[in-house]
PDB file of C-alpha atoms in Angstrom:
ATOM      1  CA  MET A   1      16.249  12.676  16.648  1.00 53.00           C
ATOM      2  CA  SER A   2      18.526  10.274  18.777  1.00 53.00           C
ATOM      3  CA  GLU A   3      17.133   6.801  18.125  1.00 58.00           C
ATOM      4  CA  VAL A   4      15.357   6.247  20.969  1.00 51.00           C
ATOM      5  CA  SER A   5      13.844   9.390  20.427  1.00 61.00           C
ATOM      6  CA  ARG A   6      12.744   7.943  16.456  1.00 64.00           C
ATOM      7  CA  GLU A   7      11.646   4.554  18.256  1.00 69.00           C
ATOM      8  CA  THR A   8       9.850   6.239  21.154  1.00 74.00           C
ATOM      9  CA  ALA A   9       7.634   8.568  18.035  1.00 78.00           C
ATOM     10  CA  ALA A  10       7.135   5.504  16.487  1.00 82.00           C
ATOM     11  CA  ALA A  11       5.687   3.440  18.907  1.00 84.00           C
ATOM     12  CA  GLU A  12       3.192   7.008  20.187  1.00 91.00           C
ATOM     13  CA  SER A  13       1.960   7.035  16.482  1.00 93.00           C
ATOM     14  CA  ALA A  14       1.465   3.269  15.947  1.00 95.00           C
ATOM     15  CA  ALA A  15      -0.818   3.639  19.400  1.00 96.00           C
ATOM     16  CA  ALA A  16      -2.678   6.339  18.098  1.00 96.00           C
ATOM     17  CA  VAL A  17      -2.928   4.823  14.455  1.00 97.00           C
ATOM     18  CA  PHE A  18      -3.658   1.793  15.070  1.00 97.00           C
ATOM     19  CA  SER A  19      -5.594   1.654  18.679  1.00 96.00           C
ATOM     20  CA  THR A  20      -7.176  -1.490  19.757  1.00 97.00           C
ATOM     21  CA  GLN A  21      -5.761  -3.618  16.599  1.00 97.00           C
ATOM     22  CA  LEU A  22      -1.882  -1.891  17.639  1.00 97.00           C
ATOM     23  CA  PRO A  23      -1.143  -5.923  18.947  1.00 97.00           C
ATOM     24  CA  LEU A  24      -1.723  -7.637  15.161  1.00 98.00           C
ATOM     25  CA  ALA A  25       0.371  -4.892  14.010  1.00 98.00           C
ATOM     26  CA  GLU A  26       3.282  -6.416  15.944  1.00 97.00           C
ATOM     27  CA  ARG A  27       2.652  -9.089  15.199  1.00 97.00           C
ATOM     28  CA  TYR A  28       3.108  -8.215  11.289  1.00 97.00           C
ATOM     29  CA  ALA A  29       6.021  -5.889  11.878  1.00 96.00           C
ATOM     30  CA  GLU A  30       7.608  -8.903  14.158  1.00 96.00           C
ATOM     31  CA  LEU A  31       7.197 -11.362  10.866  1.00 97.00           C
ATOM     32  CA  LEU A  32       8.160  -8.680   8.636  1.00 96.00           C
ATOM     33  CA  ALA A  33      11.191  -8.295  10.799  1.00 95.00           C
ATOM     34  CA  THR A  34      11.652 -11.902  11.082  1.00 95.00           C
ATOM     35  CA  GLU A  35      10.630 -13.910   7.960  1.00 96.00           C
ATOM     36  CA  GLY A  36      10.660 -11.287   5.551  1.00 96.00           C
ATOM     37  CA  VAL A  37      13.483 -10.230   6.104  1.00 94.00           C
ATOM     38  CA  ARG A  38      15.029 -13.885   5.746  1.00 95.00           C
ATOM     39  CA  ARG A  39      13.096 -14.639   2.276  1.00 94.00           C
ATOM     40  CA  GLY A  40      14.834 -11.150   1.065  1.00 93.00           C
ATOM     41  CA  LEU A  41      11.243  -9.587   1.314  1.00 94.00           C
ATOM     42  CA  ILE A  42      12.421  -6.659   3.359  1.00 93.00           C
ATOM     43  CA  GLY A  43      15.952  -5.637   3.603  1.00 90.00           C
ATOM     44  CA  PRO A  44      18.108  -6.110   7.174  1.00 86.00           C
ATOM     45  CA  ARG A  45      18.811  -2.954   7.510  1.00 85.00           C
ATOM     46  CA  GLU A  46      14.962  -2.489   7.506  1.00 85.00           C
ATOM     47  CA  SER A  47      13.788  -4.083  10.256  1.00 80.00           C
ATOM     48  CA  ASP A  48      14.907  -0.809  12.777  1.00 80.00           C
ATOM     49  CA  ARG A  49      12.976   1.398  10.386  1.00 87.00           C
ATOM     50  CA  LEU A  50       9.726  -1.653  10.023  1.00 93.00           C
ATOM     51  CA  TRP A  51       7.114   1.075  11.515  1.00 94.00           C
ATOM     52  CA  ASP A  52       7.479   4.545  10.459  1.00 89.00           C
ATOM     53  CA  ARG A  53       9.314   3.938   7.019  1.00 91.00           C
ATOM     54  CA  HIS A  54       7.021   1.166   6.251  1.00 95.00           C
ATOM     55  CA  ILE A  55       4.093  -0.139   8.078  1.00 97.00           C
ATOM     56  CA  LEU A  56       2.504   3.667   9.307  1.00 97.00           C
ATOM     57  CA  ASN A  57       3.400   5.045   6.432  1.00 96.00           C
ATOM     58  CA  CYS A  58       1.295   2.829   4.597  1.00 98.00           C
ATOM     59  CA  ALA A  59      -1.346   2.920   7.777  1.00 98.00           C
ATOM     60  CA  VAL A  60      -2.709   6.141   7.373  1.00 98.00           C
ATOM     61  CA  ILE A  61      -3.681   6.766   3.571  1.00 98.00           C
ATOM     62  CA  ALA A  62      -6.764   4.758   5.335  1.00 98.00           C
ATOM     63  CA  GLU A  63      -8.310   8.272   6.012  1.00 98.00           C
ATOM     64  CA  LEU A  64      -8.318   8.685   1.760  1.00 98.00           C
ATOM     65  CA  ILE A  65     -10.347   5.375   1.767  1.00 98.00           C
ATOM     66  CA  ASP A  66     -14.348   5.136   1.835  1.00 98.00           C
ATOM     67  CA  PRO A  67     -15.748   2.456   4.241  1.00 98.00           C
ATOM     68  CA  SER A  68     -16.457  -0.614   2.974  1.00 98.00           C
ATOM     69  CA  ALA A  69     -14.132  -0.227   0.211  1.00 98.00           C
ATOM     70  CA  ASP A  70     -13.087  -2.356  -2.243  1.00 98.00           C
ATOM     71  CA  VAL A  71      -9.560  -2.728  -2.669  1.00 98.00           C
ATOM     72  CA  LEU A  72      -6.966  -3.758  -4.718  1.00 98.00           C
ATOM     73  CA  ASP A  73      -3.054  -3.868  -3.969  1.00 98.00           C
ATOM     74  CA  ILE A  74      -1.182  -4.217  -6.681  1.00 97.00           C
ATOM     75  CA  GLY A  75       2.514  -4.873  -6.596  1.00 96.00           C
ATOM     76  CA  SER A  76       1.851  -5.791  -2.986  1.00 97.00           C
ATOM     77  CA  GLY A  77       5.222  -7.487  -2.155  1.00 96.00           C
ATOM     78  CA  ALA A  78       5.801  -8.335   1.375  1.00 96.00           C
ATOM     79  CA  GLY A  79       1.921  -6.833   1.767  1.00 98.00           C
ATOM     80  CA  LEU A  80       2.338  -3.074   1.657  1.00 97.00           C
ATOM     81  CA  PRO A  81       0.740  -1.496   1.882  1.00 98.00           C
ATOM     82  CA  GLY A  82      -2.349  -3.572   1.499  1.00 98.00           C
ATOM     83  CA  ILE A  83      -2.006  -5.164   5.005  1.00 98.00           C
ATOM     84  CA  PRO A  84      -1.873  -2.684   7.442  1.00 98.00           C
ATOM     85  CA  LEU A  85      -4.945  -1.470   5.838  1.00 98.00           C
ATOM     86  CA  ALA A  86      -6.250  -4.460   6.429  1.00 98.00           C
ATOM     87  CA  ILE A  87      -5.951  -4.106   9.840  1.00 98.00           C
ATOM     88  CA  VAL A  88      -6.006  -0.661  10.033  1.00 98.00           C
ATOM     89  CA  ARG A  89      -9.484  -0.779   8.674  1.00 98.00           C
ATOM     90  CA  PRO A  90     -11.303  -4.472   9.048  1.00 98.00           C
ATOM     91  CA  ASP A  91     -13.986  -2.574   6.979  1.00 98.00           C
ATOM     92  CA  LEU A  92     -12.570  -2.984   3.936  1.00 98.00           C
ATOM     93  CA  TRP A  93     -12.012  -6.294   1.366  1.00 98.00           C
ATOM     94  CA  ILE A  94      -8.326  -6.295   0.261  1.00 98.00           C
ATOM     95  CA  THR A  95      -7.125  -8.310  -2.910  1.00 98.00           C
ATOM     96  CA  LEU A  96      -3.438  -8.801  -2.544  1.00 98.00           C
ATOM     97  CA  VAL A  97      -1.867  -8.572  -5.929  1.00 98.00           C
ATOM     98  CA  GLU A  98       1.863  -9.516  -6.633  1.00 98.00           C
ATOM     99  CA  PRO A  99       3.299 -11.898 -10.031  1.00 97.00           C
ATOM    100  CA  MET A 100       5.741 -13.242  -7.494  1.00 96.00           C
ATOM    101  CA  GLU A 101       4.990 -16.621  -6.016  1.00 97.00           C
ATOM    102  CA  ARG A 102       7.321 -16.896  -3.559  1.00 95.00           C
ATOM    103  CA  ARG A 103       6.612 -13.626  -2.643  1.00 97.00           C
ATOM    104  CA  THR A 104       2.731 -14.922  -2.711  1.00 98.00           C
ATOM    105  CA  THR A 105       2.802 -17.757  -0.790  1.00 98.00           C
ATOM    106  CA  PHE A 106       4.799 -15.165   2.396  1.00 98.00           C
ATOM    107  CA  LEU A 107       1.171 -13.640   1.726  1.00 98.00           C
ATOM    108  CA  GLU A 108      -0.722 -16.409   2.457  1.00 98.00           C
ATOM    109  CA  GLU A 109       1.363 -17.129   5.309  1.00 97.00           C
ATOM    110  CA  ALA A 110       1.130 -14.068   6.875  1.00 97.00           C
ATOM    111  CA  ILE A 111      -2.599 -13.489   6.177  1.00 98.00           C
ATOM    112  CA  GLU A 112      -2.867 -17.218   7.837  1.00 98.00           C
ATOM    113  CA  ARG A 113      -1.065 -16.229  10.940  1.00 97.00           C
ATOM    114  CA  LEU A 114      -2.485 -13.041  11.596  1.00 98.00           C
ATOM    115  CA  GLU A 115      -6.250 -14.642  10.922  1.00 97.00           C
ATOM    116  CA  LEU A 116      -7.076 -11.773   8.755  1.00 98.00           C
ATOM    117  CA  SER A 117     -10.162 -12.300   7.229  1.00 97.00           C
ATOM    118  CA  ASN A 118     -11.130  -9.391   4.794  1.00 98.00           C
ATOM    119  CA  VAL A 119      -7.670 -10.847   2.710  1.00 98.00           C
ATOM    120  CA  GLU A 120      -6.855 -12.385   0.017  1.00 98.00           C
ATOM    121  CA  VAL A 121      -4.302 -13.173  -2.247  1.00 98.00           C
ATOM    122  CA  VAL A 122      -3.978 -13.126  -5.807  1.00 97.00           C
ATOM    123  CA  ARG A 123      -0.943 -14.398  -8.406  1.00 97.00           C
ATOM    124  CA  SER A 124      -1.494 -12.520 -11.019  1.00 97.00           C
ATOM    125  CA  ARG A 125       0.031  -9.013 -13.175  1.00 95.00           C
ATOM    126  CA  ALA A 126      -1.404  -5.722 -13.136  1.00 93.00           C
ATOM    127  CA  GLU A 127      -2.181  -5.769 -16.797  1.00 93.00           C
ATOM    128  CA  GLU A 128      -4.029  -9.767 -16.679  1.00 95.00           C
ATOM    129  CA  VAL A 129      -5.940  -9.231 -13.465  1.00 95.00           C
ATOM    130  CA  ARG A 130      -9.720  -9.760 -13.283  1.00 92.00           C
ATOM    131  CA  PRO A 131     -12.510  -7.754 -13.314  1.00 89.00           C
ATOM    132  CA  ARG A 132     -11.513  -5.026 -14.089  1.00 93.00           C
ATOM    133  CA  GLY A 133     -13.044  -1.732 -13.579  1.00 94.00           C
ATOM    134  CA  LYS A 134     -14.382  -2.807 -10.501  1.00 95.00           C
ATOM    135  CA  ALA A 135     -12.491  -1.885  -7.219  1.00 98.00           C
ATOM    136  CA  ASP A 136     -13.202   1.078  -5.369  1.00 98.00           C
ATOM    137  CA  VAL A 137      -9.297   2.200  -5.185  1.00 98.00           C
ATOM    138  CA  VAL A 138      -6.659   0.561  -6.257  1.00 98.00           C
ATOM    139  CA  THR A 139      -3.035   1.160  -4.007  1.00 98.00           C
ATOM    140  CA  SER A 140       0.671   0.864  -5.009  1.00 97.00           C
ATOM    141  CA  ARG A 141       3.354   1.874  -3.113  1.00 95.00           C
ATOM    142  CA  ALA A 142       7.024   2.467  -4.651  1.00 85.00           C
ATOM    143  CA  LEU A 143       5.863   0.244  -7.807  1.00 88.00           C
ATOM    144  CA  ALA A 144       6.276   2.528 -10.498  1.00 91.00           C
ATOM    145  CA  PRO A 145       6.149   5.903 -12.377  1.00 93.00           C
ATOM    146  CA  LEU A 146       3.094   7.240 -12.759  1.00 95.00           C
ATOM    147  CA  ASP A 147       1.971   6.711 -16.256  1.00 95.00           C
ATOM    148  CA  LYS A 148       3.274   3.406 -16.409  1.00 95.00           C
ATOM    149  CA  LEU A 149       0.790   3.040 -12.808  1.00 95.00           C
ATOM    150  CA  ALA A 150      -2.006   5.139 -14.621  1.00 95.00           C
ATOM    151  CA  HIS A 151      -1.468   2.877 -17.792  1.00 94.00           C
ATOM    152  CA  TRP A 152      -2.039  -0.657 -15.356  1.00 95.00           C
ATOM    153  CA  CYS A 153      -3.971   1.003 -11.987  1.00 96.00           C
ATOM    154  CA  LEU A 154      -7.104   3.272 -13.765  1.00 96.00           C
ATOM    155  CA  PRO A 155      -8.682   0.473 -15.465  1.00 95.00           C
ATOM    156  CA  LEU A 156      -8.833  -1.628 -12.910  1.00 97.00           C
ATOM    157  CA  ALA A 157     -10.291   0.952 -10.421  1.00 97.00           C
ATOM    158  CA  ARG A 158     -14.406   1.703 -11.137  1.00 96.00           C
ATOM    159  CA  ARG A 159     -15.676   4.521 -12.843  1.00 95.00           C
ATOM    160  CA  GLY A 160     -14.900   6.967 -10.263  1.00 95.00           C
ATOM    161  CA  GLY A 161     -12.800   5.092  -8.572  1.00 97.00           C
ATOM    162  CA  GLN A 162      -9.728   5.895  -7.172  1.00 97.00           C
ATOM    163  CA  VAL A 163      -6.157   5.516  -7.494  1.00 98.00           C
ATOM    164  CA  LEU A 164      -3.908   6.022  -4.144  1.00 98.00           C
ATOM    165  CA  ALA A 165       0.080   5.656  -5.561  1.00 97.00           C
ATOM    166  CA  ILE A 166       2.466   6.037  -2.252  1.00 97.00           C
ATOM    167  CA  LYS A 167       5.033   7.711  -3.531  1.00 96.00           C
ATOM    168  CA  GLY A 168       8.701  10.713  -2.731  1.00 91.00           C
ATOM    169  CA  ALA A 169       9.259  14.017  -2.634  1.00 91.00           C
ATOM    170  CA  SER A 170       8.981  14.586  -6.120  1.00 94.00           C
ATOM    171  CA  ALA A 171       5.446  13.827  -6.507  1.00 96.00           C
ATOM    172  CA  ALA A 172       4.262  17.138  -7.774  1.00 96.00           C
ATOM    173  CA  ASP A 173       7.068  16.876 -10.214  1.00 96.00           C
ATOM    174  CA  GLU A 174       5.933  13.423 -11.951  1.00 96.00           C
ATOM    175  CA  ILE A 175       1.961  14.304 -12.334  1.00 97.00           C
ATOM    176  CA  ALA A 176       4.133  17.580 -13.946  1.00 96.00           C
ATOM    177  CA  LYS A 177       5.861  15.356 -15.836  1.00 96.00           C
ATOM    178  CA  HIS A 178       3.671  12.760 -16.600  1.00 96.00           C
ATOM    179  CA  GLU A 179       0.218  15.048 -16.984  1.00 95.00           C
ATOM    180  CA  ARG A 180      -0.781  14.573 -20.415  1.00 95.00           C
ATOM    181  CA  THR A 181      -0.411  10.923 -20.327  1.00 95.00           C
ATOM    182  CA  ILE A 182      -2.165  10.023 -18.066  1.00 96.00           C
ATOM    183  CA  GLY A 183      -4.842  12.534 -18.732  1.00 95.00           C
ATOM    184  CA  LYS A 184      -5.056  10.229 -22.419  1.00 93.00           C
ATOM    185  CA  ARG A 185      -5.115   7.277 -19.882  1.00 92.00           C
ATOM    186  CA  GLY A 186      -8.167   8.448 -17.726  1.00 94.00           C
ATOM    187  CA  ALA A 187      -7.164  10.155 -15.033  1.00 96.00           C
ATOM    188  CA  ARG A 188      -8.863  12.887 -13.452  1.00 96.00           C
ATOM    189  CA  ARG A 189      -8.443  15.826 -10.172  1.00 95.00           C
ATOM    190  CA  VAL A 190      -4.888  13.891  -9.897  1.00 97.00           C
ATOM    191  CA  SER A 191      -2.773  16.068  -6.737  1.00 97.00           C
ATOM    192  CA  VAL A 192      -0.905  15.452  -4.342  1.00 98.00           C
ATOM    193  CA  VAL A 193      -1.711  14.560  -0.877  1.00 98.00           C
ATOM    194  CA  ARG A 194       0.031  14.375   2.599  1.00 98.00           C
ATOM    195  CA  CYS A 195      -1.083  11.462   5.142  1.00 98.00           C
ATOM    196  CA  GLY A 196      -1.082  11.315   8.803  1.00 96.00           C
ATOM    197  CA  THR A 197      -0.107  14.945   9.371  1.00 96.00           C
ATOM    198  CA  GLY A 198       0.176  15.530  13.315  1.00 93.00           C
ATOM    199  CA  LEU A 199       0.765  11.682  13.654  1.00 93.00           C
ATOM    200  CA  LEU A 200       3.734  11.416  12.312  1.00 93.00           C
ATOM    201  CA  GLU A 201       7.269  12.722  11.471  1.00 90.00           C
ATOM    202  CA  THR A 202       7.299  12.451   8.204  1.00 92.00           C
ATOM    203  CA  PRO A 203       3.405  12.278   6.809  1.00 96.00           C
ATOM    204  CA  THR A 204       3.208   9.791   3.196  1.00 97.00           C
ATOM    205  CA  THR A 205       2.790  11.055   0.050  1.00 97.00           C
ATOM    206  CA  VAL A 206       0.738  10.305  -2.199  1.00 98.00           C
ATOM    207  CA  ILE A 207      -1.024  10.381  -5.755  1.00 98.00           C
ATOM    208  CA  ARG A 208      -3.982  10.381  -5.830  1.00 98.00           C
ATOM    209  CA  MET A 209      -5.928  10.747  -8.568  1.00 97.00           C
ATOM    210  CA  TYR A 210      -9.646   9.758  -9.760  1.00 97.00           C
ATOM    211  CA  HIS A 211     -10.921   7.608 -12.981  1.00 95.00           C
ATOM    212  CA  SER A 212     -13.233   9.645 -15.211  1.00 87.00           C
ATOM    213  CA  VAL A 213     -17.032   9.407 -15.248  1.00 63.00           C
TER     214      VAL A 213
END
């Protein structure tokens, strides 16, 4: 696909995914391309792929989340996937959890600039988040191997809640490798789900696991 064709496809996908929220998503993209790059939260080579590789890649996992859910985004970094989720789903309450001060400063400024009323920032490591066992959904993106994610994230989800980990092409292999360990952590109904099929050139791959009831 040529560069022009790829950009056109990304623009069409963005309009389909964000609908009336698209102007807000565009403001976030601009913020990532400027302050995000300047502060080292987004690589300079990523600025041309912000929509398809980052923003849309994250926003489409909203299809897995029930209305009015309480979501914890662990290791939020530049706000991915938490901020795209907050934009595309104003009904969700999103808590961005990030231990690094320079990143939490960026997140707080982003929330203020975007005037998002359904997001808060907590500077914390995942294992130190309180209260535990309350979130409907715990999200992460390219954060850690699945066994570590289960250790960090499952205790934060309520019984019957879910952990959504955005992963790559080796997701199924990762499940097979860590199946016993994550089962001991309380993971149940673990599966690989593709989000954004029919909307994105490359659908988002998500490992979905439920906290045992």
